[in-house]
Short mmCIF file of C-alpha atoms and ligand atoms in Angstrom, two decimals:
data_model
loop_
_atom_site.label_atom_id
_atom_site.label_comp_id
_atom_site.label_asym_id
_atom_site.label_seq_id
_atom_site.Cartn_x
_atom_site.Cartn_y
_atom_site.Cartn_z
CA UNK M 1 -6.86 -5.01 -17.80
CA UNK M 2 -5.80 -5.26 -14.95
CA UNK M 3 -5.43 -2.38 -11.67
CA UNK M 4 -2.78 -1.52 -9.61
CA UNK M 5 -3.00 1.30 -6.96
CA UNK M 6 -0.26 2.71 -5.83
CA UNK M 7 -0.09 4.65 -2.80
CA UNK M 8 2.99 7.22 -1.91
CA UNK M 9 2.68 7.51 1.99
CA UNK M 10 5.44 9.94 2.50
CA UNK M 11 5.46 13.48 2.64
CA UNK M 12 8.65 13.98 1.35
CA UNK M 13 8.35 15.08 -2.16
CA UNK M 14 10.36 12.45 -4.33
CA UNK M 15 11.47 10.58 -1.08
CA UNK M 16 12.92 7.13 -1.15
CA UNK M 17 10.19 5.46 -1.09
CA UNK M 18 7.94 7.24 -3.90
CA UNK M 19 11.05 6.64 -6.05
CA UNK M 20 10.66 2.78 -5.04
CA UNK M 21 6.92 2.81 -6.05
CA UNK M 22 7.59 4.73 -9.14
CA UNK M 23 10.08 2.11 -10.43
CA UNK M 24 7.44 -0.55 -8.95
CA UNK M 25 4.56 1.07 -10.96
CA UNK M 26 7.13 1.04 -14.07
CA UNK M 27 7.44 -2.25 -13.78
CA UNK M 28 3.83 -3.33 -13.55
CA UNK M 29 2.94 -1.29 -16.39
CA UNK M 30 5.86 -2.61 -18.71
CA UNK M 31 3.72 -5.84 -17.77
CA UNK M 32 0.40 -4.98 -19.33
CA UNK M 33 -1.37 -3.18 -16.11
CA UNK M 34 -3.17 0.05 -15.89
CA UNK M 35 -1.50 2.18 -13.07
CA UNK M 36 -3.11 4.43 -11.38
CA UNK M 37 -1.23 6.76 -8.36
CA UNK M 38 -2.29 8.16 -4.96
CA UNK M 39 0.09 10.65 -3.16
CA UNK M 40 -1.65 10.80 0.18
CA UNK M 41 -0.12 13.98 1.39
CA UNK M 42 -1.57 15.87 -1.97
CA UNK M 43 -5.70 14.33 -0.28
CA UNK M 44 -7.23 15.52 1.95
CA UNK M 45 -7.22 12.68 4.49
CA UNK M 46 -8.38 13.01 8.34
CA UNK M 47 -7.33 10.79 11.05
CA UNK M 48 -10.24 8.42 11.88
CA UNK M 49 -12.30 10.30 14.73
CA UNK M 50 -13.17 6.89 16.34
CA UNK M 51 -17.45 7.83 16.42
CA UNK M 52 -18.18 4.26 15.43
CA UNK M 53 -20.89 5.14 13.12
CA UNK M 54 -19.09 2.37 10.61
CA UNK M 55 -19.60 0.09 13.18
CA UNK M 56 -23.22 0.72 13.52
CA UNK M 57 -23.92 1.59 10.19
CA UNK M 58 -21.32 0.68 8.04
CA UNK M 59 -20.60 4.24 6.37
CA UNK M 60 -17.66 7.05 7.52
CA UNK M 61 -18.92 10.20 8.69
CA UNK M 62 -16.50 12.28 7.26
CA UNK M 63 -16.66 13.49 3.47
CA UNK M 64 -12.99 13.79 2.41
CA UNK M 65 -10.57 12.84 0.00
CA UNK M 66 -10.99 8.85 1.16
CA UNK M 67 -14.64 9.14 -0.56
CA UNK M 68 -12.69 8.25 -3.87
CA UNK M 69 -10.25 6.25 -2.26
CA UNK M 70 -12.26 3.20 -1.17
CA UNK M 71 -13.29 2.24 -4.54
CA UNK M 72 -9.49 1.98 -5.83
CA UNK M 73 -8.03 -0.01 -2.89
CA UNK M 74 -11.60 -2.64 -3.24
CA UNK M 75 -11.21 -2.48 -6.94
CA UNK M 76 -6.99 -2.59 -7.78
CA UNK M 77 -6.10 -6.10 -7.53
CA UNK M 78 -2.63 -5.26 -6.88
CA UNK M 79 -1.60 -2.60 -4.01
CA UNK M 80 1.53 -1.03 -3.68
CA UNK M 81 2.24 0.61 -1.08
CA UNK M 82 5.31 2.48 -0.32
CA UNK M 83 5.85 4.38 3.20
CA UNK M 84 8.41 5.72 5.15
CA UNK M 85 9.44 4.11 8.52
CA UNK M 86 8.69 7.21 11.52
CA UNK M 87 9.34 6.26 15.07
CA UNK M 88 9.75 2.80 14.05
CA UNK M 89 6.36 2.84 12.82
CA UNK M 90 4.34 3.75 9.60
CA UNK M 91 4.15 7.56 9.20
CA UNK M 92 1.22 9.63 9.86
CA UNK M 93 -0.05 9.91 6.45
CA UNK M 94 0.08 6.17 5.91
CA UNK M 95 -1.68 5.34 9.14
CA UNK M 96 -4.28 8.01 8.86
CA UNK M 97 -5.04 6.33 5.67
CA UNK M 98 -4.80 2.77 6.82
CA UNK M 99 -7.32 3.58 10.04
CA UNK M 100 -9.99 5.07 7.51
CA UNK M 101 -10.50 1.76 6.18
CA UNK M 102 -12.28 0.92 9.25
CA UNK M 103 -15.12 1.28 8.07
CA UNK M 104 -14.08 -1.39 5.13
CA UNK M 105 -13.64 -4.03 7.87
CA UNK M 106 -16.62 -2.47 9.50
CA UNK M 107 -18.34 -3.78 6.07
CA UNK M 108 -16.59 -6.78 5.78
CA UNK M 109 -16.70 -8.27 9.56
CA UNK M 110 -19.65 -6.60 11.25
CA UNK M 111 -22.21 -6.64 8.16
CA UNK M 112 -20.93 -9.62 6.41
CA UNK M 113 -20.77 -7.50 3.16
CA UNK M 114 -18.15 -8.23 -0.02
CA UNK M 115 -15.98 -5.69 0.15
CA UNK M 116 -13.86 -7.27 -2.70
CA UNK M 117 -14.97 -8.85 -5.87
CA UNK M 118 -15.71 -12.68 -5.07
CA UNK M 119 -14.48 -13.51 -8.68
CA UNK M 120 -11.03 -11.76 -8.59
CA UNK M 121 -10.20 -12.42 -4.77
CA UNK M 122 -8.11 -15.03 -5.26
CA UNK M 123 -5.70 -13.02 -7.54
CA UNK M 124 -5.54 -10.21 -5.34
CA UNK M 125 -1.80 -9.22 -4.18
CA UNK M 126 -0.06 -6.44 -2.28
CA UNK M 127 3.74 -5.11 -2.25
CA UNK M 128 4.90 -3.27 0.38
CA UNK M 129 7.83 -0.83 0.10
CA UNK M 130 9.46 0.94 2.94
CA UNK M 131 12.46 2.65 4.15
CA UNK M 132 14.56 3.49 7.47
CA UNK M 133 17.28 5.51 8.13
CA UNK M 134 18.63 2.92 11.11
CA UNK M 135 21.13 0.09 10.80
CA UNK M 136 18.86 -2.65 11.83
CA UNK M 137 16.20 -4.12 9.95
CA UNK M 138 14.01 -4.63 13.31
CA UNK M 139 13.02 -0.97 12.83
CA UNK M 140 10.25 -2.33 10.47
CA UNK M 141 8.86 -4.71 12.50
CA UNK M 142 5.88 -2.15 13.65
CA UNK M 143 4.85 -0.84 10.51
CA UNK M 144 5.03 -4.68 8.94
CA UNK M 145 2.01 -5.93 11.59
CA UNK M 146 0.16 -2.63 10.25
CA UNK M 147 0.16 -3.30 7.10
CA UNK M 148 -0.43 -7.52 7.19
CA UNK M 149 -3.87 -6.69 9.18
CA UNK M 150 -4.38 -3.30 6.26
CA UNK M 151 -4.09 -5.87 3.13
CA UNK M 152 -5.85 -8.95 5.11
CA UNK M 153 -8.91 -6.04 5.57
CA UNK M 154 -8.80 -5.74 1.71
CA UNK M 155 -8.71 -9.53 0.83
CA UNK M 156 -4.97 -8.81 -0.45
CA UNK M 157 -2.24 -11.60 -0.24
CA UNK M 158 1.28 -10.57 0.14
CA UNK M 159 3.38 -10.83 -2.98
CA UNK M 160 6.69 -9.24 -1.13
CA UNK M 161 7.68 -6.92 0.71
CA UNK M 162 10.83 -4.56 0.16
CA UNK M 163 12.28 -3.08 3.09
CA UNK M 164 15.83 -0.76 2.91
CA UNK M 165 17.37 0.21 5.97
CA UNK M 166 20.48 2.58 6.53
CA UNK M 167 18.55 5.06 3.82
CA UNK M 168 18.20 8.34 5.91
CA UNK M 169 18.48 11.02 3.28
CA UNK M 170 16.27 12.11 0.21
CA UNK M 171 17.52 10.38 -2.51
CA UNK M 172 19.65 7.72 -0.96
CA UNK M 173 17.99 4.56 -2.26
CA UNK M 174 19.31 5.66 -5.56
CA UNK M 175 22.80 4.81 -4.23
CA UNK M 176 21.21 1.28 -3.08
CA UNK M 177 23.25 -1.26 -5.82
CA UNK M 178 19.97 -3.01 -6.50
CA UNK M 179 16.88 -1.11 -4.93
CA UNK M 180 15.59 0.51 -7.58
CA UNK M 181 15.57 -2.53 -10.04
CA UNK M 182 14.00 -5.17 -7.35
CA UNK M 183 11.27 -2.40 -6.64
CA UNK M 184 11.26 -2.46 -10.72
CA UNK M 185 11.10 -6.49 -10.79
CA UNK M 186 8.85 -6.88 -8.61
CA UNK M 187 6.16 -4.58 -9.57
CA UNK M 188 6.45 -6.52 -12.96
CA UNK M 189 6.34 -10.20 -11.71
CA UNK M 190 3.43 -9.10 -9.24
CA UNK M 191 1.44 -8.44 -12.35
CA UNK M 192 2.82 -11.55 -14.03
CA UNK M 193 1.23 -13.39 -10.85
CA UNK M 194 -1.92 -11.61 -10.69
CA UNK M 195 -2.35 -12.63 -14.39
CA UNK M 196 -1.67 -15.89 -13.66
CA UNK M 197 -4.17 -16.48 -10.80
CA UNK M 198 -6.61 -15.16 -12.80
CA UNK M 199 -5.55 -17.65 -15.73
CA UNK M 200 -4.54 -14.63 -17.96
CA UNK M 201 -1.37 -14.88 -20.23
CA UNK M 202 1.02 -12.06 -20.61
CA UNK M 203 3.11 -11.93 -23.67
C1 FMN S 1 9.80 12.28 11.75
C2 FMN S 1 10.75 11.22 11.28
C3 FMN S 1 10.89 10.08 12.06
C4 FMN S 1 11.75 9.07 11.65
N1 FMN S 1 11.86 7.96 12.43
C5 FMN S 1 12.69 6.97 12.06
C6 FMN S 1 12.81 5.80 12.87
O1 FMN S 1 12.18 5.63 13.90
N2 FMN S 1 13.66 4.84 12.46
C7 FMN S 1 14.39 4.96 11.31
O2 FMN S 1 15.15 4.04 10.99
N3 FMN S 1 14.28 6.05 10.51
C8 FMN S 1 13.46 7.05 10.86
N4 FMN S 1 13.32 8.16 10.06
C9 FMN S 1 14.08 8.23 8.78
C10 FMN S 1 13.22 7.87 7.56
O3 FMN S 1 12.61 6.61 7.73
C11 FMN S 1 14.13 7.83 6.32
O4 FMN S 1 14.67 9.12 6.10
C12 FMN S 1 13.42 7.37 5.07
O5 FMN S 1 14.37 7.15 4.06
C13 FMN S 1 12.40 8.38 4.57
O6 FMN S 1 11.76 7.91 3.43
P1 FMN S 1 11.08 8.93 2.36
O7 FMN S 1 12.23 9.67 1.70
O8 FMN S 1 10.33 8.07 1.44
O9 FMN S 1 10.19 9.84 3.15
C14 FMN S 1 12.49 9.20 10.45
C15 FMN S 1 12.34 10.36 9.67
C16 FMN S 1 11.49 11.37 10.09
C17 FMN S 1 11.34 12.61 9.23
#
């Protein structure tokens, strides 16, 4: 069967965004995959501490929630992940988490190790889903070169990316005419293409 992680990077309980990935996850489980979700605010997650240790020996010092982590963003082949835009930029949660796969690249580029099943690569596919209070879709434009170097680091192609500005308070996207359904749609047909590339069917 096949994985998909999701990952709720925002604090807010409910917030536009985990109500994006929740109708993304919908989606990819009315289309045949398991689903499994992270809220990263509910781990315990430190900011990387920057020792280099992965560097030199390809391991993170610190023992925290990311221990189970790693194995679900190697082993999902499809990531969703759905953040907030803070200070035109990813929010805290969602970088912390994103700079504690260092030691992943660490892995992957300095020790030449497969970080990523060599069989499944191929099908391997991320969705990104974010949202911004401001009127002008540049506000992503940080957070969008964070996350193309986070899923290139996990051997994940893009499969879209859904980004909703002029949503500012809790619950807004659900005024959105079609937000809900294309986080819905695409969390579906992201399966659909996983299958695919793996030379699956889905009935
Ligand atoms: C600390 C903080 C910083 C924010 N910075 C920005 C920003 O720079 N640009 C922007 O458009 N919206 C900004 N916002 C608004 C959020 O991106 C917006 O409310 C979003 O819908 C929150 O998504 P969530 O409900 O999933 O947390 C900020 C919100 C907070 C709390």
């Amino acid at each position: 069967m096949i994985k998909i992680l999701g990952i709720a990077g925002s604090p807010r309980q409910n917030g536009n965004t985990t109500l994006l990935l929740d109708e993304a996850l919908k989606g990819a489980k009315e289309a045949g995959a398991s689903v499994n979700k992270i809220v990263l605010c509910n781990r315990e997650i430190n900011p990387c501490l920057g020792c280099g240790t992965c560097q030199k020996e390809g391991y993170c010092v610190q023992e925290d929630g990311m221990d189970k982590i790693y194995n679900a963003t190697c082993s999902s082949l499809g990531i969703v992940l759905a953040a907030p835009i803070y200070f035109n930029s990813l929010n805290a949660q969602t970088k912390a988490f994103i700079d504690r796969h260092q030691c992943v690249w660490a892995r992957k580029d300095v020790f030449g190790e497969e970080v990523t099943d060599p069989e499944t690569r191929h099908a391997r596919r991320g969705l990104f889903l974010a949202a911004a209070g401001a009127d002008d879709h540049r506000v992503f434009d940080g957070a969008l070169r964070v996350v193309d170097i986070f899923l290139d680091v996990l051997d994940v192609k893009y499969y879209e990316r859904l980004l909703f500005f002029r949503i500012e308070k809790k619950g807004a996207i659900k005024t959105h005419p079609t937000a809900l359904r294309d986080a819905r749609v695409a969390g579906e047909h992201m399966v659909i293409e996983i299958a695919r590339s793996l030379g699956e069917s889905i009935d």
